[in-house]
CSV table of C-alpha atoms and ligand atoms in Angstrom, one decimal:
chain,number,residue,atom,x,y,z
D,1,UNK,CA,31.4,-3.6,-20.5
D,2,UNK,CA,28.0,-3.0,-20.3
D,3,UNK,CA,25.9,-2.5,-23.2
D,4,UNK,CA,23.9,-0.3,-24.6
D,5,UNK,CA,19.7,-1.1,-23.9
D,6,UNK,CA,18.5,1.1,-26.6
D,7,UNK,CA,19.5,2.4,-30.4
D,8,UNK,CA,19.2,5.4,-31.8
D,9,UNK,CA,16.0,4.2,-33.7
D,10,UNK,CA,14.4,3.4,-30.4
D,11,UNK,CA,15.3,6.5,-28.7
D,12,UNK,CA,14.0,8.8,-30.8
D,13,UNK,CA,10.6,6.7,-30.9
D,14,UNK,CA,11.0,7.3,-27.4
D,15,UNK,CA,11.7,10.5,-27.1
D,16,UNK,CA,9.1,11.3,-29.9
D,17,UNK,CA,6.3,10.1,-27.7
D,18,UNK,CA,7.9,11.3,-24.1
D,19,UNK,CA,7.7,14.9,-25.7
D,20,UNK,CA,4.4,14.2,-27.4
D,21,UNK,CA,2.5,13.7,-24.4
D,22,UNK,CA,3.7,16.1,-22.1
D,23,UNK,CA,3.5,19.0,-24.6
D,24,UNK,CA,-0.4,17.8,-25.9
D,25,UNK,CA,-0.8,17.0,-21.6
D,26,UNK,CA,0.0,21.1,-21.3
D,27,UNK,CA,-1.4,22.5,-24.3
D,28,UNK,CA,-4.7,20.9,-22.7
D,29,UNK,CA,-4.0,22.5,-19.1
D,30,UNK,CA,-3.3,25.9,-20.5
D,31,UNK,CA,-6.2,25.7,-22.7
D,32,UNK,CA,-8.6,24.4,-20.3
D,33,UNK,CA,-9.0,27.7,-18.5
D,34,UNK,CA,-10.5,28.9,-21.6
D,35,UNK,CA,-14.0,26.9,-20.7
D,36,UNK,CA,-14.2,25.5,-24.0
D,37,UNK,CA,-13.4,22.5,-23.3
D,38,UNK,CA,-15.7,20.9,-20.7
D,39,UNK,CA,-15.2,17.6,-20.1
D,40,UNK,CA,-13.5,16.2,-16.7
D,41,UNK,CA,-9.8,15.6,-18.0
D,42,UNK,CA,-7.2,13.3,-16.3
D,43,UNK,CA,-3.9,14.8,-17.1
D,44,UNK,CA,-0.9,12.3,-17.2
D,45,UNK,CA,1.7,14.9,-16.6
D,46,UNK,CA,4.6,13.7,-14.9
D,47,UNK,CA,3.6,10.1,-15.5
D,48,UNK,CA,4.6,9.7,-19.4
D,49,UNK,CA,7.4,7.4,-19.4
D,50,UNK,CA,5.1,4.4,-18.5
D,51,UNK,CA,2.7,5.3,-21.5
D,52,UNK,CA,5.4,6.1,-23.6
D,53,UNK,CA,7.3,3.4,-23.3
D,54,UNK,CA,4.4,0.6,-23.4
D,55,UNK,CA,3.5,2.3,-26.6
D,56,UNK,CA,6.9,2.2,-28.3
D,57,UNK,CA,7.4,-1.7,-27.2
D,58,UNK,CA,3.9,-2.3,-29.1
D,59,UNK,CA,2.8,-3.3,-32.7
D,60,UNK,CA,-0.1,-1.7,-34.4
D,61,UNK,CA,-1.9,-4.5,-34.4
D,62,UNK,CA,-1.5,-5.4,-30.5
D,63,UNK,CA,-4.2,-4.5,-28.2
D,64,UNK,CA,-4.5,-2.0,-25.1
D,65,UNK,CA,-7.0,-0.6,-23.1
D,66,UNK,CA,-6.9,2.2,-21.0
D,67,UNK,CA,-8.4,3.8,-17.9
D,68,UNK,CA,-9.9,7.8,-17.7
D,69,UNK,CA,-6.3,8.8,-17.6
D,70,UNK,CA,-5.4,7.7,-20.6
D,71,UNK,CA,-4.7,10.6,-23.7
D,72,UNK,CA,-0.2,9.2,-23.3
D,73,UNK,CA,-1.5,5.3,-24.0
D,74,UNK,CA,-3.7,6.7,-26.1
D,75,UNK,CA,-1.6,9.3,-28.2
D,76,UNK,CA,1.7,6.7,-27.8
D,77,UNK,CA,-0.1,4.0,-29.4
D,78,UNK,CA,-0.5,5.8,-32.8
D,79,UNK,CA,-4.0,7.5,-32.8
D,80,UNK,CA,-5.2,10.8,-34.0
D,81,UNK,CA,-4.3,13.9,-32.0
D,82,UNK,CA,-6.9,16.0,-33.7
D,83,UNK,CA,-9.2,13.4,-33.1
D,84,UNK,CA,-8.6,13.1,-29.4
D,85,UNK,CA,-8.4,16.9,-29.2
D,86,UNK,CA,-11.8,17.2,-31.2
D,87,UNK,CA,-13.2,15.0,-28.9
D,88,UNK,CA,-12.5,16.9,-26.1
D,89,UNK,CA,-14.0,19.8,-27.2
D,90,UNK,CA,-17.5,17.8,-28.1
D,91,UNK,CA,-16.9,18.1,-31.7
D,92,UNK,CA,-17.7,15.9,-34.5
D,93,UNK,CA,-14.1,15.6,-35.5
D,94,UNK,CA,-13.8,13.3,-32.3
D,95,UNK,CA,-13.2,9.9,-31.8
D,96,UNK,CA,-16.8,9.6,-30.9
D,97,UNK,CA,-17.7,12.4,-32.1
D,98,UNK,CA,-17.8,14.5,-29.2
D,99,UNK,CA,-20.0,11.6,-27.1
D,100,UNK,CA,-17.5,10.3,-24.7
D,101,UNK,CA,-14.7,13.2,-24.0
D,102,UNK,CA,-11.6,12.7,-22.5
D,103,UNK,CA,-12.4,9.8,-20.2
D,104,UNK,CA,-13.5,7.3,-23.0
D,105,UNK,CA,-11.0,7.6,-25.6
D,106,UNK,CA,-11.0,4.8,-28.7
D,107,UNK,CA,-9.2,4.2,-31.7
D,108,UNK,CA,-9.4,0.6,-32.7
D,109,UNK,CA,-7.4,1.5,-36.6
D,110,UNK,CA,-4.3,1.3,-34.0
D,111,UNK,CA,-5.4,-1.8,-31.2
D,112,UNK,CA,-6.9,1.1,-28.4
D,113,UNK,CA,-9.8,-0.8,-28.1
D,114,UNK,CA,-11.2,1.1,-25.0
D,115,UNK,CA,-10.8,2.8,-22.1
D,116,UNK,CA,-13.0,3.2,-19.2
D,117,UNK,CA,-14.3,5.7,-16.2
D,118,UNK,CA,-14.7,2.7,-13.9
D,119,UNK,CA,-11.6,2.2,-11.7
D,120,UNK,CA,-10.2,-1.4,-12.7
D,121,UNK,CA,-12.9,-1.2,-15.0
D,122,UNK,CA,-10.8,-2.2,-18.8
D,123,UNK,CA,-8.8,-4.8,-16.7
D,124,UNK,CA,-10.8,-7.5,-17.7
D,125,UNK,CA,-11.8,-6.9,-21.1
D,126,UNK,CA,-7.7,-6.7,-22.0
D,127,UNK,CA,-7.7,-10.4,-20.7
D,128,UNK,CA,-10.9,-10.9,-23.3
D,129,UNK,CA,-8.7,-9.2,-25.9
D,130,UNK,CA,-5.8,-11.6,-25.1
D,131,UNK,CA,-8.5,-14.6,-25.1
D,132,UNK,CA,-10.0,-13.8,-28.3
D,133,UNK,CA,-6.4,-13.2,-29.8
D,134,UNK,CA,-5.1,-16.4,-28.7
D,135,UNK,CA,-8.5,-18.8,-29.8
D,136,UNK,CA,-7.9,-17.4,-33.4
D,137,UNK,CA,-4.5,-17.9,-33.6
D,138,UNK,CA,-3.3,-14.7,-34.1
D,139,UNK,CA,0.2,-13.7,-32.2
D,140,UNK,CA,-0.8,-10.4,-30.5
D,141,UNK,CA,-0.5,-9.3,-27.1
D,142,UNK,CA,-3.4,-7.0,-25.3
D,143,UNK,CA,-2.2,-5.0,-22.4
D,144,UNK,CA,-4.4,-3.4,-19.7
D,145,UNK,CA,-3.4,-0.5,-18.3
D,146,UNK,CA,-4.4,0.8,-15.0
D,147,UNK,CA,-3.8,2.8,-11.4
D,148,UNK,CA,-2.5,1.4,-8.2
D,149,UNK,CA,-6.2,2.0,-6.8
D,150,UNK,CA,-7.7,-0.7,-9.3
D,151,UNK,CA,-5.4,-3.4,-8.1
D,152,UNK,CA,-7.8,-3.3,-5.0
D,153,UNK,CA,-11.0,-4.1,-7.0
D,154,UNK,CA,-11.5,-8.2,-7.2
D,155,UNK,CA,-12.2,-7.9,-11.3
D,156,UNK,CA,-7.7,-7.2,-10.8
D,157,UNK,CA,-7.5,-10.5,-9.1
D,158,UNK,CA,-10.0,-12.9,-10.9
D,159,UNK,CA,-8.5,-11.3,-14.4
D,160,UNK,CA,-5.3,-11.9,-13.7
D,161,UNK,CA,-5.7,-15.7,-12.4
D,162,UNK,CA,-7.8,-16.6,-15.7
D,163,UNK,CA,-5.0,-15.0,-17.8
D,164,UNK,CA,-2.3,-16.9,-16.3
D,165,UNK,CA,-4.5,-20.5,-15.9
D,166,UNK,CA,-5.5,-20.1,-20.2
D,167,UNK,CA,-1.6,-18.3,-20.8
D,168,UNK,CA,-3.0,-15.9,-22.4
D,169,UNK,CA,-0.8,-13.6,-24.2
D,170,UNK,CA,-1.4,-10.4,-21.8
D,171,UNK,CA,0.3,-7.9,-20.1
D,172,UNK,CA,-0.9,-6.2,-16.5
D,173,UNK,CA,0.4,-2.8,-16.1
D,174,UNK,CA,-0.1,-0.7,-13.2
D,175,UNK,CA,0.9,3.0,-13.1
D,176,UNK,CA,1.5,3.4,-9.2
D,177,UNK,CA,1.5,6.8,-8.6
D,178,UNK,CA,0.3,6.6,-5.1
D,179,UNK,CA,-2.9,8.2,-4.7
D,180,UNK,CA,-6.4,7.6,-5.5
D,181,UNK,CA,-7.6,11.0,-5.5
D,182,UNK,CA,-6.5,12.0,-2.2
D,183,UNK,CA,-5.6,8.7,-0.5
D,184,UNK,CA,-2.4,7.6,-0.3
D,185,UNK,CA,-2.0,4.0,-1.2
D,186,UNK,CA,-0.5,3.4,2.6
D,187,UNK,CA,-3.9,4.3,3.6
D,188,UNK,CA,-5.8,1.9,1.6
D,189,UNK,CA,-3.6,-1.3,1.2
D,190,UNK,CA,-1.6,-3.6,3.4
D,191,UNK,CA,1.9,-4.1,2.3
D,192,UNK,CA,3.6,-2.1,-0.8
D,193,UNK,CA,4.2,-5.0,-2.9
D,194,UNK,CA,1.7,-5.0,-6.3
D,195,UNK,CA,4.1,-6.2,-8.5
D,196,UNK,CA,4.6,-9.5,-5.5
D,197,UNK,CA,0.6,-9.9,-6.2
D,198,UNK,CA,1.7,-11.9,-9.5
D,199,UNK,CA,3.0,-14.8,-7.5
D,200,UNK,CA,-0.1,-15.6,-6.3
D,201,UNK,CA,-1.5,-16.2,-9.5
D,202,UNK,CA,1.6,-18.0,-11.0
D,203,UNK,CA,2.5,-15.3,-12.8
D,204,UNK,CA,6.0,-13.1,-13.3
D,205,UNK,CA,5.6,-9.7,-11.3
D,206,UNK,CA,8.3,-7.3,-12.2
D,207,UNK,CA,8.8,-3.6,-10.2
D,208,UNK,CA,10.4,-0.3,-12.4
D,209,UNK,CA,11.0,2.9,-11.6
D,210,UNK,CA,7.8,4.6,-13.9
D,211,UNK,CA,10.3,7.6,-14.6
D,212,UNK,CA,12.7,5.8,-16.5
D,213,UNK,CA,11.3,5.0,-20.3
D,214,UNK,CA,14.3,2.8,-20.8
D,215,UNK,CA,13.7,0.8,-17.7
D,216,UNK,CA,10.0,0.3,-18.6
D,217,UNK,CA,10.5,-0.3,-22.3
D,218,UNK,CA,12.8,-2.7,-21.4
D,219,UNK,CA,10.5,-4.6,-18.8
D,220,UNK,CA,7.7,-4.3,-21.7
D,221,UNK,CA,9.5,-5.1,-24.2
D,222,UNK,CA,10.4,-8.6,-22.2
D,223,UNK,CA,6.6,-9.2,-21.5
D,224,UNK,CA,5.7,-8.8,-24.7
D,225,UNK,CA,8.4,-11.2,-26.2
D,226,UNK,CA,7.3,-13.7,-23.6
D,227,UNK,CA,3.7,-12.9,-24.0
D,228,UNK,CA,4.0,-13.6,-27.8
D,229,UNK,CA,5.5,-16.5,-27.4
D,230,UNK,CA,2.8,-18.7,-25.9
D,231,UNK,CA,4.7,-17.8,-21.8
D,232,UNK,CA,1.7,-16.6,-20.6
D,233,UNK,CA,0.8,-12.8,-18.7
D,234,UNK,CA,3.2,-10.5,-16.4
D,235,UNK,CA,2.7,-8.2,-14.6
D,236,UNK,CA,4.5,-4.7,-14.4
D,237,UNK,CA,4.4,-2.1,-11.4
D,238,UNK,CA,5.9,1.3,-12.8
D,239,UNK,CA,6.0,3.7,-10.2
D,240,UNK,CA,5.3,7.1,-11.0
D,241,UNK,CA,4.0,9.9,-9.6
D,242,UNK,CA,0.7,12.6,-10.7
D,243,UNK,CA,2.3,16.3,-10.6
D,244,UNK,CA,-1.3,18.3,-11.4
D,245,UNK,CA,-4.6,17.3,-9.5
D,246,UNK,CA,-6.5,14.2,-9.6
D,247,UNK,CA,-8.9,15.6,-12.3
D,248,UNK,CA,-8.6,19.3,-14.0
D,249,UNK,CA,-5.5,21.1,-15.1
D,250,UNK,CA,-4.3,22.4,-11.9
D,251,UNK,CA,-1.6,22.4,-8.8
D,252,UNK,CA,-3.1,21.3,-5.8
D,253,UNK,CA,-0.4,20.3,-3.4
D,254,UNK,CA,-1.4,23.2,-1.6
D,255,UNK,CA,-4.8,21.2,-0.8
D,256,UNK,CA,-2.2,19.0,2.3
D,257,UNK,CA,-2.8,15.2,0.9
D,258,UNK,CA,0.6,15.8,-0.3
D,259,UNK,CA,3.9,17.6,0.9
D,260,UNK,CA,5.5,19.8,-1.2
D,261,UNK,CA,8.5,17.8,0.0
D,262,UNK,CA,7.9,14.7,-1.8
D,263,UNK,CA,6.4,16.6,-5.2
D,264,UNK,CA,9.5,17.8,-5.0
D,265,UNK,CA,11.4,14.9,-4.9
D,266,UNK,CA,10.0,13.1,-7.8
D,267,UNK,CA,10.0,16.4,-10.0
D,268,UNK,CA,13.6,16.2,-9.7
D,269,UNK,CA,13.5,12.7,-11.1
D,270,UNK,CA,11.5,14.1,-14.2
D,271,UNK,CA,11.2,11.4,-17.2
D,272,UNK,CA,11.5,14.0,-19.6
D,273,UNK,CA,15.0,15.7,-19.2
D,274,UNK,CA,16.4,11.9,-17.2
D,275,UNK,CA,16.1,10.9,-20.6
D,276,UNK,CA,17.3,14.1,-22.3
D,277,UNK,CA,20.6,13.5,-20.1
D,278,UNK,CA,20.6,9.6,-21.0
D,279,UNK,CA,20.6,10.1,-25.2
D,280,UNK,CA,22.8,13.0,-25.5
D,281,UNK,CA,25.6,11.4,-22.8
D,282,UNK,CA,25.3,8.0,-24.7
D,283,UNK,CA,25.1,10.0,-28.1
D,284,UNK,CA,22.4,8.0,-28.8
D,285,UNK,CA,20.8,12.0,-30.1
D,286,UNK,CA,22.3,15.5,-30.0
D,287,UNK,CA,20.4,17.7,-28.3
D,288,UNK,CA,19.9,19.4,-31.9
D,289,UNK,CA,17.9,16.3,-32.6
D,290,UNK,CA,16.1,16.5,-29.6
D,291,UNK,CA,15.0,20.6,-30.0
D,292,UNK,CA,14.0,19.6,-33.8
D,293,UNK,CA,11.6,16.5,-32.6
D,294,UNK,CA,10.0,18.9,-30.0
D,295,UNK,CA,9.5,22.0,-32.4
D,296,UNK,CA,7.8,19.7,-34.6
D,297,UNK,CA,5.8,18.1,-32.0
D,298,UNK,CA,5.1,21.8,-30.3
D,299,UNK,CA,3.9,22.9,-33.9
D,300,UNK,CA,1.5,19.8,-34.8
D,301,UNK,CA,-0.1,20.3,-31.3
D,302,UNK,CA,-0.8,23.6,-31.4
D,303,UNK,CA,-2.4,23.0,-35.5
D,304,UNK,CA,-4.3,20.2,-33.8
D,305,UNK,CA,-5.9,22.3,-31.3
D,306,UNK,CA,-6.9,25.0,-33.8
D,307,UNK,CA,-8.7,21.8,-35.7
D,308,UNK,CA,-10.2,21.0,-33.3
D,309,UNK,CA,-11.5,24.4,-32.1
D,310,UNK,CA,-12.5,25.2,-35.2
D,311,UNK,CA,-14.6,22.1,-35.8
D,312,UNK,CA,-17.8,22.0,-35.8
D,313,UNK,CA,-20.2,20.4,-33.2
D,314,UNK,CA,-22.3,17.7,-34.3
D,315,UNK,CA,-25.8,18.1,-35.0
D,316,UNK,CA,-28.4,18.3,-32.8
D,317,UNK,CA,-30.1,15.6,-34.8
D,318,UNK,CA,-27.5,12.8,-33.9
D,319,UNK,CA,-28.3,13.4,-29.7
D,320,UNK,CA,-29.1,10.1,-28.9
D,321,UNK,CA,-27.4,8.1,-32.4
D,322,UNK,CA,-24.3,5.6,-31.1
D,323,UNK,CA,-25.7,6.0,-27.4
D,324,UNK,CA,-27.3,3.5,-25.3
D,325,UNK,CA,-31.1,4.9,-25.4
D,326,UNK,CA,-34.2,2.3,-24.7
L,1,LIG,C1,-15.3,1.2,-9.6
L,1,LIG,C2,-15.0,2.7,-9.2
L,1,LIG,N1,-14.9,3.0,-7.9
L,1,LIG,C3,-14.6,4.3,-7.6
L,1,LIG,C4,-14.5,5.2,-8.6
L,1,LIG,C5,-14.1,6.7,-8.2
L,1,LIG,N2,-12.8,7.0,-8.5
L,1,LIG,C6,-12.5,7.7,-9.6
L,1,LIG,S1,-10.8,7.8,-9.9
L,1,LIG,C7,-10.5,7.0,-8.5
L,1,LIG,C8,-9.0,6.8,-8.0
L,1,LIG,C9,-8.3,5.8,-8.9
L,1,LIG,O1,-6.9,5.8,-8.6
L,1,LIG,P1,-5.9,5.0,-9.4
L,1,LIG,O2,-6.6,3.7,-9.9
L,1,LIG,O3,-4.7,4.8,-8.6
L,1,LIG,O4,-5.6,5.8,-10.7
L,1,LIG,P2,-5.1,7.3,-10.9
L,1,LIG,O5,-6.3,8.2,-10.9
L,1,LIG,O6,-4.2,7.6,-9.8
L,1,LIG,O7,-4.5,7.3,-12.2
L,1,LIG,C10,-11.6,6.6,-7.8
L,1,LIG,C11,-11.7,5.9,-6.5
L,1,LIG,C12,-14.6,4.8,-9.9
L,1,LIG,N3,-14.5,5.7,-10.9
L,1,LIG,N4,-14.9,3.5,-10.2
């Protein structure tokens, strides 16, 4: 008999967040046309299982940092939709108010201690995090969250061979959806073995299907456990796949970096309703529980992005307050 990976407390967490950012992830491409909004904006669509998932297997008080795609890490680790959304929309309501857009997001009340524009870029500040954590004693874990492109930048290397020489209490992981930009990672690297890189460096290196939440949770949640425990970093290749463009709300497949074929092919193994399938065929939820979670979440989003529309923009006064000006 095998048994059950997940309870019905962890599913709906799950689902919670799954739902959450896919329906703030479209709200934002259906609004975006608008040209209110007008800051570059990575969307995550397709991709939420691996944020939602990391999310749901963290504490408050654990660290992450993100990368420029990064409003599901972001939203699944607890912080503010209408601050994020405010944000986007340059408003003082946002998380910097209105500085930083999309690809900076922050919100330290809940660990999301930064996120950056620079591929690879947050990898090494997570190990800091993880650093800092461990020389004071405290038990948390930081995570650093990144593309399959950033595992070709040296910072990915040296970061992870200091976190596993100190044991550091970090966890490494890569959303692999293929592509940076336009380049398919065959293109760009020798062998299609990331997660194998964590040998090198002493480390465990574990590879999930990025579309299954319980599969990731379950590799995260087993990271962190060891992670907390004084066992040192791991490192965890979810792969996934980008369904919109690289940057903007849009479809772009018809652009030829990618067939419609393979699009194809990983829409049909889509995280949201995979998981819909798994809950209600385990009766871990009914799918009564599920439509009430997403109504609710459908209704917050769409009063967050009046909030945040409505909000007003900072004054011109504060132009160059909380920015780097010599
Ligand atoms: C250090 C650095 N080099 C190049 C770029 C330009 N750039 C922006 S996004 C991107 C692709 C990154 O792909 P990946 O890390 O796989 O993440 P994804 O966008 O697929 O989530 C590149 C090369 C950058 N922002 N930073």
């Amino acid at each position: 008999m095998t048994s059950m990976p997940i309870d019905t407390t962890q599913a709906r967490a799950l689902y919670t967040k799954l739902v959450l950012i896919r329906e703030v992830e479209e709200l934002i491409a259906h609004a975006y046309a608008e040209q209110q909004m007008r800051c570059p904006t990575h969307l995550c669509v397709g991709q939420e299982a691996v944020p939602a998932a990391v999310g749901t297997a963290l504490r408050p008080d654990d660290y992450i940092f993100g990368t420029y795609r990064g409003h599901g890490i972001y939203l699944a680790k607890g912080g503010s939709l209408r601050a994020m959304l405010a944000e986007l929309y340059g408003k003082a309501a946002g998380v910097t108010r209105g500085k930083s857009g999309s690809m900076q997001l922050i919100a330290p009340e809940v660990g999301f201690l930064c996120a950056s524009a620079l591929v690879g870029g947050t990898i090494p500040i997570a190990v800091g995090g993880g650093l800092a954590a461990k020389m004071r004693g405290e038990d948390r874990v930081s995570v650093a969250v990144f593309g399959d492109a950033a595992t070709e930048e040296g910072v990915f290397h040296e970061a992870m061979n200091f976190a596993s020489l100190k044991k550091l209490p970090v966890v490494f992981v890569c959303e692999n959806n293929f592509f940076a930009v336009y380049t398919h990672i065959s293109a760009r690297q020798c062998a299609d073995n990331i997660y194998q890189r964590a040998a090198a460096y002493d480390m465990h290196g574990v590879r999930v299907d990025g579309n299954d939440i319980v599969a990731v949770y379950e590799a995260m949640r087993e990271a962190v456990a060891v992670a907390r425990n004084g066992g040192g970093p791991t490192l965890i290749e979810a792969r996934t796949y980008r369904w919109r463009e690289h940057c903007g709300p849009n479809w772009d497949n018809d652009l030829g970096y990618r067939s419609a074929e393979e699009a194809k092919n990983w829409m049909q193994q889509e995280p949201v309703k995979r998981f819909e399938r798994f809950v209600t065929e385990a009766r871990l939820l009914s799918a009564d529980e599920l439509r009430t979670i997403r109504e609710r979440i459908v209704e917050e989003a769409a009063e967050a992005l009046t909030f945040a529309k409505n909000s007003p923009f900072p004054d011109a006064c504060e132009l160059l307050t909380g920015v780097y000006a010599p």
